[in-house]
CSV table of C-alpha atoms and ligand atoms in Angstrom, one decimal:
chain,number,residue,atom,x,y,z
A,271,MET,CA,174.8,-59.0,105.6
A,272,ASN,CA,174.5,-55.8,103.6
A,273,PHE,CA,174.2,-55.7,99.8
A,274,PHE,CA,174.4,-52.0,99.2
A,275,SER,CA,176.9,-50.9,101.8
A,276,GLU,CA,178.4,-48.3,99.5
A,277,ILE,CA,175.1,-46.4,99.3
A,278,ASN,CA,173.7,-44.3,102.2
A,279,LYS,CA,170.0,-43.6,102.8
A,280,ILE,CA,168.8,-41.4,99.9
A,281,LYS,CA,167.7,-38.0,101.2
A,282,TYR,CA,165.7,-35.1,99.8
A,283,GLU,CA,168.2,-32.3,99.0
A,284,GLY,CA,166.1,-30.1,96.6
A,285,VAL,CA,166.6,-29.0,93.0
A,286,ASP,CA,169.9,-27.1,93.7
A,287,SER,CA,171.7,-30.2,94.9
A,288,ASN,CA,174.2,-31.8,92.4
A,289,ASN,CA,174.2,-35.0,94.3
A,290,LEU,CA,172.8,-37.6,91.9
A,291,LEU,CA,172.1,-39.9,94.9
A,292,SER,CA,169.5,-37.5,96.4
A,293,PHE,CA,165.9,-36.6,95.7
A,294,LYS,CA,165.3,-33.2,94.1
A,295,HIS,CA,161.5,-33.3,94.4
A,296,TYR,CA,160.5,-36.3,96.5
A,297,ASN,CA,160.3,-34.9,100.0
A,298,PRO,CA,158.3,-37.7,101.8
A,299,GLU,CA,157.1,-35.6,104.7
A,300,GLU,CA,156.2,-32.5,102.7
A,301,ILE,CA,152.5,-31.7,102.8
A,302,VAL,CA,150.7,-31.4,99.5
A,303,LEU,CA,146.9,-30.8,99.5
A,304,GLY,CA,146.8,-31.7,103.2
A,305,LYS,CA,148.6,-35.0,102.9
A,306,LYS,CA,152.2,-36.2,103.1
A,307,MET,CA,153.8,-36.7,99.8
A,308,LYS,CA,154.7,-40.3,100.7
A,309,ASP,CA,151.0,-41.0,101.4
A,310,HIS,CA,149.9,-39.5,98.1
A,311,LEU,CA,152.4,-41.5,96.1
A,312,LYS,CA,152.6,-44.8,98.0
A,313,PHE,CA,155.7,-45.8,96.1
A,314,SER,CA,156.3,-49.6,95.7
A,315,MET,CA,159.2,-51.8,94.7
A,316,SER,CA,158.5,-54.5,92.1
A,317,TYR,CA,160.2,-57.6,93.5
A,318,TRP,CA,160.6,-59.1,90.0
A,319,HIS,CA,162.3,-56.4,88.1
A,320,THR,CA,164.4,-55.2,91.0
A,321,LEU,CA,165.6,-58.5,92.6
A,322,THR,CA,165.2,-61.2,89.9
A,323,GLY,CA,165.6,-59.3,86.6
A,324,ALA,CA,168.9,-60.2,85.0
A,325,GLY,CA,168.9,-58.4,81.7
A,326,SER,CA,168.1,-61.2,79.3
A,327,ASP,CA,166.0,-60.5,76.2
A,328,PRO,CA,164.9,-62.6,73.2
A,329,PHE,CA,168.3,-62.0,71.6
A,330,GLY,CA,170.6,-62.5,74.5
A,331,ASP,CA,171.4,-64.0,77.9
A,332,SER,CA,171.5,-62.3,81.2
A,333,THR,CA,174.0,-59.5,81.6
A,334,ILE,CA,173.4,-58.6,85.2
A,335,ASN,CA,175.0,-60.6,88.0
A,336,ARG,CA,173.9,-59.6,91.4
A,337,GLU,CA,175.7,-60.6,94.5
A,338,TRP,CA,173.1,-63.2,95.4
A,339,ASP,CA,172.9,-64.8,92.0
A,340,ASN,CA,175.6,-67.4,92.6
A,341,LEU,CA,173.9,-69.0,95.6
A,342,ASN,CA,171.7,-72.1,95.5
A,343,PRO,CA,168.0,-71.5,94.8
A,344,MET,CA,166.8,-71.3,98.5
A,345,ASP,CA,169.8,-69.3,99.7
A,346,LYS,CA,169.3,-67.0,96.7
A,347,ALA,CA,165.6,-66.5,97.6
A,348,LYS,CA,166.6,-65.7,101.2
A,349,ALA,CA,169.3,-63.3,100.2
A,350,ARG,CA,166.9,-61.5,97.9
A,351,VAL,CA,164.6,-60.8,100.8
A,352,LYS,CA,167.4,-59.2,102.7
A,353,ALA,CA,168.6,-57.2,99.7
A,354,GLY,CA,165.0,-56.1,98.8
A,355,PHE,CA,164.3,-54.7,102.3
A,356,GLU,CA,167.8,-53.0,102.5
A,357,PHE,CA,167.0,-51.5,99.1
A,358,MET,CA,163.6,-50.2,100.1
A,359,GLU,CA,164.9,-48.8,103.4
A,360,LYS,CA,167.6,-46.9,101.6
A,361,LEU,CA,165.2,-45.4,99.1
A,362,GLY,CA,162.4,-44.9,101.6
A,363,LEU,CA,160.0,-47.1,99.6
A,364,GLU,CA,157.2,-48.2,102.0
A,365,TYR,CA,155.6,-50.8,99.8
A,366,PHE,CA,156.5,-53.7,97.6
A,367,CYS,CA,154.7,-56.1,95.2
A,368,PHE,CA,155.5,-59.6,94.2
A,369,HIS,CA,154.5,-62.7,92.2
A,370,ASP,CA,154.7,-66.1,94.0
A,371,LYS,CA,157.5,-67.1,91.7
A,372,ASP,CA,159.6,-64.0,92.4
A,373,ILE,CA,160.1,-64.9,96.0
A,374,ALA,CA,160.8,-68.7,96.1
A,375,PRO,CA,162.0,-71.5,93.7
A,376,GLU,CA,159.3,-73.8,92.3
A,377,GLY,CA,161.1,-77.0,93.2
A,378,ASP,CA,160.0,-80.3,91.7
A,379,THR,CA,156.4,-80.5,92.8
A,380,LEU,CA,153.6,-78.1,93.6
A,381,GLN,CA,153.8,-79.1,97.3
A,382,GLU,CA,157.6,-78.4,97.3
A,383,TYR,CA,156.8,-75.0,95.8
A,384,PHE,CA,154.3,-74.2,98.5
A,385,ASP,CA,156.7,-75.4,101.2
A,386,ASN,CA,159.5,-73.1,99.8
A,387,LEU,CA,157.0,-70.2,99.7
A,388,ASP,CA,156.1,-70.7,103.3
A,389,ILE,CA,159.8,-70.6,104.4
A,390,ILE,CA,160.4,-67.4,102.5
A,391,VAL,CA,157.1,-65.7,103.5
A,392,ASP,CA,158.2,-66.1,107.2
A,393,ILE,CA,161.4,-64.3,106.4
A,394,ILE,CA,159.6,-61.6,104.5
A,395,GLN,CA,157.1,-61.2,107.4
A,396,LYS,CA,160.0,-60.7,109.9
A,397,GLU,CA,161.5,-58.0,107.6
A,398,MET,CA,158.1,-56.3,107.3
A,399,ASP,CA,157.8,-56.3,111.1
A,400,ARG,CA,161.4,-54.9,111.5
A,401,THR,CA,161.0,-52.1,108.9
A,402,GLY,CA,157.3,-51.3,108.8
A,403,ILE,CA,157.3,-51.8,105.0
A,404,LYS,CA,154.0,-53.1,103.7
A,405,LEU,CA,152.7,-55.3,100.9
A,406,LEU,CA,150.8,-53.3,98.2
A,407,TRP,CA,149.7,-56.4,96.3
A,408,GLY,CA,150.5,-59.9,95.7
A,409,THR,CA,149.9,-62.0,92.5
A,410,SER,CA,150.6,-65.3,91.0
A,411,ASN,CA,152.9,-65.9,88.0
A,412,MET,CA,151.0,-68.1,85.6
A,413,PHE,CA,152.9,-67.3,82.5
A,414,THR,CA,156.7,-68.1,82.8
A,415,ASN,CA,156.6,-71.9,83.4
A,416,LYS,CA,156.1,-73.9,80.1
A,417,ARG,CA,153.0,-75.5,81.8
A,418,PHE,CA,151.1,-72.3,80.9
A,419,LEU,CA,151.9,-72.3,77.2
A,420,HIS,CA,148.2,-72.4,76.4
A,421,GLY,CA,147.3,-69.9,79.2
A,422,ALA,CA,146.1,-70.5,82.8
A,423,GLY,CA,142.5,-69.5,83.2
A,424,THR,CA,142.0,-69.6,79.5
A,425,THR,CA,144.0,-72.8,78.8
A,426,CYS,CA,142.5,-75.7,76.8
A,427,ASN,CA,143.9,-78.1,79.5
A,428,ALA,CA,141.7,-78.6,82.6
A,429,ASP,CA,144.7,-79.9,84.6
A,430,VAL,CA,146.5,-76.6,84.0
A,431,PHE,CA,143.3,-74.7,85.0
A,432,ALA,CA,143.4,-76.6,88.3
A,433,TRP,CA,147.1,-76.0,88.8
A,434,SER,CA,146.4,-72.3,88.2
A,435,ALA,CA,143.7,-72.3,90.8
A,436,ALA,CA,146.1,-73.9,93.3
A,437,GLN,CA,148.7,-71.2,92.7
A,438,ILE,CA,146.1,-68.5,93.1
A,439,LYS,CA,144.8,-70.1,96.3
A,440,LYS,CA,148.3,-70.2,97.7
A,441,ALA,CA,149.1,-66.6,96.6
A,442,LEU,CA,145.9,-65.4,98.2
A,443,ASP,CA,146.9,-67.2,101.5
A,444,ILE,CA,150.3,-65.5,101.4
A,445,THR,CA,148.9,-62.1,100.5
A,446,LYS,CA,146.5,-62.3,103.4
A,447,LYS,CA,149.2,-63.5,105.8
A,448,LEU,CA,151.4,-60.5,104.8
A,449,ASN,CA,148.4,-58.2,105.2
A,450,GLY,CA,148.5,-57.2,101.5
A,451,GLU,CA,146.3,-54.3,100.5
A,452,GLY,CA,145.4,-55.9,97.2
A,453,TYR,CA,145.7,-58.7,94.8
A,454,VAL,CA,146.4,-58.3,91.1
A,455,PHE,CA,145.4,-60.4,88.1
A,456,TRP,CA,147.4,-59.5,85.1
A,457,GLY,CA,146.5,-61.7,82.1
A,458,GLY,CA,149.9,-63.3,81.5
A,459,ARG,CA,149.1,-65.8,78.7
A,460,GLU,CA,145.4,-65.2,78.9
A,461,GLY,CA,144.8,-64.6,75.2
A,462,TYR,CA,145.3,-66.3,71.9
A,463,GLU,CA,147.8,-66.7,69.1
A,464,THR,CA,145.3,-67.8,66.5
A,465,LEU,CA,141.5,-68.1,66.4
A,466,LEU,CA,141.9,-71.2,64.2
A,467,ASN,CA,142.4,-73.3,67.4
A,468,THR,CA,140.6,-71.2,69.9
A,469,ASN,CA,137.2,-71.5,71.6
A,470,MET,CA,136.9,-67.8,72.6
A,471,LYS,CA,133.6,-68.2,74.4
A,472,LEU,CA,134.8,-71.1,76.5
A,473,GLU,CA,138.1,-69.4,77.4
A,474,LEU,CA,136.3,-66.2,78.5
A,475,ASP,CA,133.7,-68.2,80.5
A,476,ASN,CA,136.6,-70.1,82.2
A,477,LEU,CA,138.6,-67.0,83.0
A,478,ALA,CA,135.5,-65.4,84.6
A,479,CYS,CA,134.9,-68.6,86.5
A,480,LEU,CA,138.5,-68.5,87.9
A,481,LEU,CA,138.3,-64.9,88.9
A,482,ASN,CA,135.0,-65.6,90.6
A,483,LEU,CA,136.4,-68.6,92.5
A,484,ALA,CA,139.3,-66.4,93.6
A,485,THR,CA,137.0,-63.7,95.1
A,486,GLU,CA,134.9,-66.4,96.7
A,487,TYR,CA,138.0,-68.0,98.3
A,488,ALA,CA,139.1,-64.5,99.5
A,489,LYS,CA,135.8,-64.1,101.3
A,490,GLU,CA,136.2,-67.6,102.8
A,491,ILE,CA,139.6,-66.8,104.3
A,492,GLY,CA,138.7,-63.2,105.3
A,493,PHE,CA,141.0,-61.5,102.8
A,494,ASN,CA,139.6,-58.0,102.5
A,495,GLY,CA,142.2,-56.6,100.1
A,496,GLN,CA,141.1,-55.0,96.8
A,497,PHE,CA,141.2,-57.2,93.7
A,498,TYR,CA,142.6,-55.6,90.5
A,499,ILE,CA,142.8,-56.4,86.8
A,500,GLU,CA,145.8,-55.0,85.0
A,501,PRO,CA,144.8,-54.5,81.3
A,502,LYS,CA,147.4,-55.1,78.5
A,503,PRO,CA,146.5,-55.5,74.8
A,504,LYS,CA,149.3,-57.8,73.5
A,505,GLU,CA,152.5,-59.5,74.6
A,506,PRO,CA,153.1,-62.2,75.4
A,507,THR,CA,150.1,-63.4,73.3
A,508,LYS,CA,149.2,-61.7,70.1
A,509,HIS,CA,145.8,-60.7,71.6
A,510,GLN,CA,145.4,-60.5,75.4
A,511,TYR,CA,141.8,-60.7,76.6
A,512,ASP,CA,142.4,-57.9,79.1
A,513,PHE,CA,143.1,-55.5,76.2
A,514,ASP,CA,142.4,-52.2,77.9
A,515,VAL,CA,140.2,-50.6,80.6
A,516,ALA,CA,137.1,-50.5,78.3
A,517,THR,CA,137.5,-54.2,77.3
A,518,VAL,CA,138.0,-55.3,80.9
A,519,MET,CA,135.0,-53.3,82.1
A,520,ASN,CA,132.8,-54.9,79.5
A,521,PHE,CA,134.1,-58.4,80.4
A,522,LEU,CA,133.5,-57.8,84.1
A,523,ARG,CA,130.0,-56.5,83.5
A,524,ALA,CA,129.2,-59.4,81.2
A,525,TYR,CA,130.1,-61.9,84.0
A,526,GLY,CA,128.6,-59.9,86.9
A,527,LEU,CA,132.1,-59.3,88.4
A,528,GLU,CA,132.1,-55.5,88.1
A,529,ASP,CA,131.8,-54.8,91.8
A,530,LYS,CA,134.7,-57.1,92.7
A,531,PHE,CA,137.5,-55.6,90.7
A,532,LYS,CA,139.2,-52.3,90.1
A,533,MET,CA,141.9,-51.5,87.6
A,534,ASN,CA,145.7,-51.6,88.0
A,535,ILE,CA,146.7,-49.3,85.2
A,536,GLU,CA,150.2,-49.6,83.6
A,537,ALA,CA,151.6,-46.7,81.5
A,538,ASN,CA,153.3,-48.9,79.0
A,539,HIS,CA,150.3,-51.1,78.6
A,540,ALA,CA,148.1,-48.1,77.9
A,541,THR,CA,150.4,-47.0,75.1
A,542,LEU,CA,150.6,-50.5,73.6
A,543,ALA,CA,146.8,-50.3,73.4
A,544,GLY,CA,147.0,-47.1,71.4
A,545,HIS,CA,145.9,-45.0,74.3
A,546,THR,CA,147.7,-42.4,76.5
A,547,PHE,CA,148.3,-43.3,80.1
A,548,GLN,CA,146.0,-40.4,81.0
A,549,HIS,CA,143.2,-41.9,78.9
A,550,GLU,CA,143.2,-45.2,80.7
A,551,LEU,CA,143.3,-43.4,84.1
A,552,ARG,CA,140.5,-41.1,83.1
A,553,LEU,CA,138.3,-43.9,81.8
A,554,ALA,CA,138.8,-45.8,85.0
A,555,ARG,CA,138.2,-42.7,87.1
A,556,VAL,CA,134.9,-41.7,85.4
A,557,ASN,CA,133.7,-45.2,85.7
A,558,GLY,CA,134.6,-45.5,89.4
A,559,VAL,CA,137.1,-48.4,88.8
A,560,PHE,CA,140.4,-46.6,89.4
A,561,GLY,CA,142.5,-48.6,91.7
A,562,SER,CA,146.3,-48.7,91.4
A,563,VAL,CA,149.1,-47.9,89.1
A,564,ASP,CA,152.1,-49.7,87.6
A,565,ALA,CA,154.4,-46.8,86.8
A,566,ASN,CA,156.8,-47.1,83.9
A,567,ARG,CA,157.1,-45.9,80.3
A,568,GLY,CA,157.4,-47.4,76.9
A,569,ASP,CA,159.4,-46.1,73.9
A,570,LEU,CA,157.4,-44.4,71.2
A,571,LEU,CA,159.7,-45.9,68.6
A,572,LEU,CA,159.2,-49.5,69.8
A,573,GLY,CA,156.1,-51.6,69.7
A,574,TRP,CA,156.7,-53.7,72.8
A,575,ASP,CA,156.7,-53.4,76.6
A,576,THR,CA,160.0,-51.9,77.4
A,577,ASP,CA,159.1,-51.3,81.0
A,578,GLN,CA,161.5,-48.3,81.4
A,579,PHE,CA,161.6,-46.2,84.5
A,580,PRO,CA,159.3,-43.1,84.1
A,581,THR,CA,161.1,-39.9,83.5
A,582,ASP,CA,158.6,-37.9,81.6
A,583,ILE,CA,157.3,-35.0,83.8
A,584,TYR,CA,154.5,-34.2,81.4
A,585,ASP,CA,153.0,-37.7,81.6
A,586,ALA,CA,153.6,-38.0,85.3
A,587,THR,CA,151.8,-34.7,85.8
A,588,LEU,CA,148.7,-35.7,83.9
A,589,ALA,CA,148.7,-39.1,85.6
A,590,MET,CA,148.9,-37.5,89.0
A,591,TYR,CA,146.1,-35.1,88.0
A,592,GLU,CA,143.8,-38.1,87.2
A,593,ILE,CA,144.9,-39.9,90.4
A,594,LEU,CA,144.1,-36.9,92.6
A,595,MET,CA,140.9,-36.2,90.8
A,596,ALA,CA,139.9,-39.9,91.4
A,597,GLY,CA,140.3,-39.1,95.1
A,598,GLY,CA,143.9,-40.4,95.4
A,599,PHE,CA,145.1,-43.9,96.3
A,600,THR,CA,143.2,-45.8,98.9
A,601,THR,CA,144.3,-49.5,98.7
A,602,GLY,CA,146.4,-48.8,95.6
A,603,GLY,CA,149.7,-47.2,95.1
A,604,LEU,CA,152.4,-46.4,92.6
A,605,ASN,CA,154.3,-49.6,91.8
A,606,PHE,CA,157.5,-49.2,89.7
A,607,ASP,CA,156.9,-52.0,87.3
A,608,ALA,CA,160.1,-51.0,85.5
A,609,LYS,CA,163.5,-52.4,84.9
A,610,VAL,CA,166.9,-51.0,84.3
A,611,ARG,CA,168.3,-51.4,80.7
A,612,ARG,CA,170.2,-54.5,79.9
A,613,ALA,CA,173.4,-52.6,79.7
A,614,SER,CA,172.9,-51.0,83.1
A,615,THR,CA,174.6,-53.7,85.0
A,616,ASP,CA,175.5,-52.2,88.4
A,617,THR,CA,173.4,-52.1,91.6
A,618,LEU,CA,174.0,-48.3,91.5
A,619,ASP,CA,171.9,-48.2,88.3
A,620,LEU,CA,168.9,-49.5,90.3
A,621,PHE,CA,169.3,-46.6,92.7
A,622,TYR,CA,169.5,-44.0,89.9
A,623,ALA,CA,166.4,-45.7,88.3
A,624,TYR,CA,164.2,-45.5,91.3
A,625,ILE,CA,165.4,-42.0,92.3
A,626,GLY,CA,164.5,-40.8,88.8
A,627,GLY,CA,161.1,-42.4,88.9
A,628,MET,CA,160.3,-41.1,92.4
A,629,ASP,CA,161.4,-37.6,91.6
A,630,THR,CA,159.4,-37.6,88.4
A,631,PHE,CA,156.2,-38.5,90.1
A,632,ALA,CA,156.8,-36.2,93.1
A,633,LYS,CA,157.2,-33.3,90.7
A,634,GLY,CA,154.1,-34.5,88.8
A,635,LEU,CA,152.2,-34.6,92.1
A,636,LYS,CA,153.2,-31.0,93.0
A,637,VAL,CA,152.2,-29.6,89.6
A,638,ALA,CA,148.9,-31.6,89.5
A,639,ALA,CA,148.1,-30.3,93.0
A,640,LYS,CA,148.5,-26.7,91.9
A,641,LEU,CA,146.4,-27.3,88.8
A,642,ILE,CA,143.7,-28.7,91.0
A,643,GLU,CA,143.9,-26.0,93.7
A,644,ASP,CA,143.6,-23.4,91.0
A,645,LYS,CA,140.8,-25.4,89.2
A,646,VAL,CA,142.6,-24.6,86.0
A,647,PHE,CA,141.0,-27.3,83.8
A,648,GLU,CA,137.8,-27.7,85.9
A,649,ASN,CA,136.8,-24.1,85.3
A,650,ILE,CA,137.6,-24.2,81.6
A,651,ILE,CA,135.8,-27.5,81.2
A,652,GLU,CA,132.8,-26.2,83.1
A,653,LYS,CA,132.6,-23.2,80.8
A,654,ARG,CA,133.1,-25.3,77.7
A,655,TYR,CA,129.9,-27.3,78.4
A,656,GLU,CA,127.8,-24.4,79.8
A,657,SER,CA,125.3,-24.8,77.0
A,658,PHE,CA,124.1,-27.8,78.9
A,659,LYS,CA,123.0,-25.5,81.7
A,660,SER,CA,120.5,-23.7,79.2
A,661,GLU,CA,116.9,-24.7,79.1
A,662,ILE,CA,117.4,-27.2,76.2
A,663,GLY,CA,120.7,-28.4,77.6
A,664,ILE,CA,119.2,-29.2,81.0
A,665,LYS,CA,116.4,-31.2,79.3
A,666,ILE,CA,119.0,-33.2,77.4
A,667,SER,CA,121.1,-33.8,80.5
A,668,GLU,CA,118.1,-34.9,82.4
A,669,LYS,CA,116.9,-37.1,79.5
A,670,ASN,CA,113.7,-35.2,79.6
A,671,ILE,CA,113.2,-34.7,75.9
A,672,THR,CA,112.2,-36.5,72.7
A,673,LEU,CA,113.8,-36.6,69.3
A,674,LYS,CA,110.9,-34.7,67.9
A,675,GLU,CA,111.2,-31.9,70.6
A,676,LEU,CA,114.9,-31.6,69.8
A,677,SER,CA,114.1,-31.4,66.1
A,678,ASP,CA,111.4,-28.7,66.7
A,679,TYR,CA,114.0,-26.8,68.7
A,680,ALA,CA,116.7,-27.1,66.0
A,681,LEU,CA,114.2,-25.8,63.4
A,682,THR,CA,113.9,-22.5,65.4
A,683,LEU,CA,117.7,-21.9,65.2
A,684,LYS,CA,119.0,-19.6,62.5
A,685,GLU,CA,122.6,-20.3,63.0
A,686,VAL,CA,124.7,-22.5,65.3
A,687,LYS,CA,127.7,-20.8,67.0
A,688,ASN,CA,130.7,-22.7,68.3
A,689,THR,CA,133.5,-21.4,70.5
A,690,SER,CA,137.3,-22.1,70.3
A,691,GLY,CA,138.6,-25.3,72.1
A,692,ARG,CA,141.7,-23.3,73.1
A,693,GLN,CA,143.9,-26.4,73.0
A,694,GLU,CA,147.2,-24.4,72.4
A,695,MET,CA,146.4,-22.0,75.2
A,696,LEU,CA,145.7,-24.9,77.6
A,697,GLU,CA,148.9,-26.6,76.6
A,698,ASN,CA,150.8,-23.4,77.4
A,699,ILE,CA,149.1,-23.1,80.7
A,700,LEU,CA,150.0,-26.7,81.6
A,701,ASN,CA,153.6,-26.0,80.6
A,702,ASN,CA,153.6,-22.8,82.7
A,703,TYR,CA,152.6,-24.7,85.7
A,704,ILE,CA,155.4,-27.2,85.1
A,705,PHE,CA,157.9,-24.4,84.6
A,706,LYS,CA,157.0,-22.6,87.8
A,707,THR,CA,156.5,-25.5,90.2
A,708,ASN,CA,159.4,-26.3,92.4
B,819,XUL,C1,153.6,-57.6,82.6
B,819,XUL,C2,153.2,-56.9,83.9
B,819,XUL,C3,153.2,-57.7,85.1
B,819,XUL,C4,152.2,-57.4,86.1
B,819,XUL,C5,152.1,-58.4,87.2
B,819,XUL,O1,153.6,-56.7,81.5
B,819,XUL,O2,153.0,-55.7,83.9
B,819,XUL,O3,154.5,-57.6,85.7
B,819,XUL,O4,152.3,-56.1,86.6
B,819,XUL,O5,151.9,-59.7,86.8
B,820,CO,CO1,152.5,-54.4,85.4
């Protein structure tokens, strides 16, 4: 059965094409910096937004009724697999990501949930074998069910903690079975609403314990994928413990988990934390913890996680610049954790959404590659810090100096000279690269 029979495989047609169902920049086989575009970008479909999202929001019910939505829960789950793989094939998406709950109904008991998952995982595996499409990462949904109202790893209820462990164990088994390249922990409800009822220390200790148990179990079953944490500062809880890259790094270091996790950085989460997407990517890069990306965008006028498809060339260029400078994706990839708007009710809208996101990042990749090839920022940055190559500068860099020696040196200076930061010129250069790259 086909779900998108009215749509043909989306092809690259270049910027002069007027066909809205074609790529203008995403040319999967094109070589950029010695590597195929598709291998740089590793685009991934988010199972949840694409196949289960139905447009509901806090003020209104679902607005989107997909062809599979009227089936019984297991048939619906099976139909979603078929629809998902047809969708990925048509767009040339070579990866997908899912939560346990996205792929199978929970049933009445935990055992029934696991049995349902096994049935659907077998179908997914067949589709993966048929198409060559791969699993970028798996995860467990420990936030939608009311059981998790106090959190999962940070709950005050030990039974819920155990239930969460069971879900993670199963999700790891599935991710291993499907040869997943990674496993993501996003906080979900790991945070607090009020400190008046919260034992922060116990919650953080327990969260670290759960993460550690997960990595231990992964070793036991021979799952070698990369573990990621996906920082987010707020929503659904008022304060999420995985606030941003800096907070997560501190948490991991405090509990000796820093070698076991990398970051899955989401654009809209960065902006919710009061950072740019580039900032979060840069911080992860310079600390050696860059891993994967959830590509989307927020809305500057709204203070919540709108999860819109990325269309901002400027942001995508700077993101791709950081990703390339970090050495590119290894286990990670570019997962579209993005959803169509509530009023975009047709399947056609899903195609427009992905085409737009993929073209935006393909263009960003091309611009970033040229910026790196020409060492535009590297040369300017190197020059800006060249005083640290002087005698005194080298001593500072090598930590081969005392406060008194620095003071003695400063006393010999008559005047301190600074040079321009040239921000406006740099912004123009960046724009010029965007203008001229095709
Ligand atoms: C929530 C979010 C999640 C994670 C996976 O804001 O981004 O979908 O990516 O749990
Ligand atoms: Co995400």
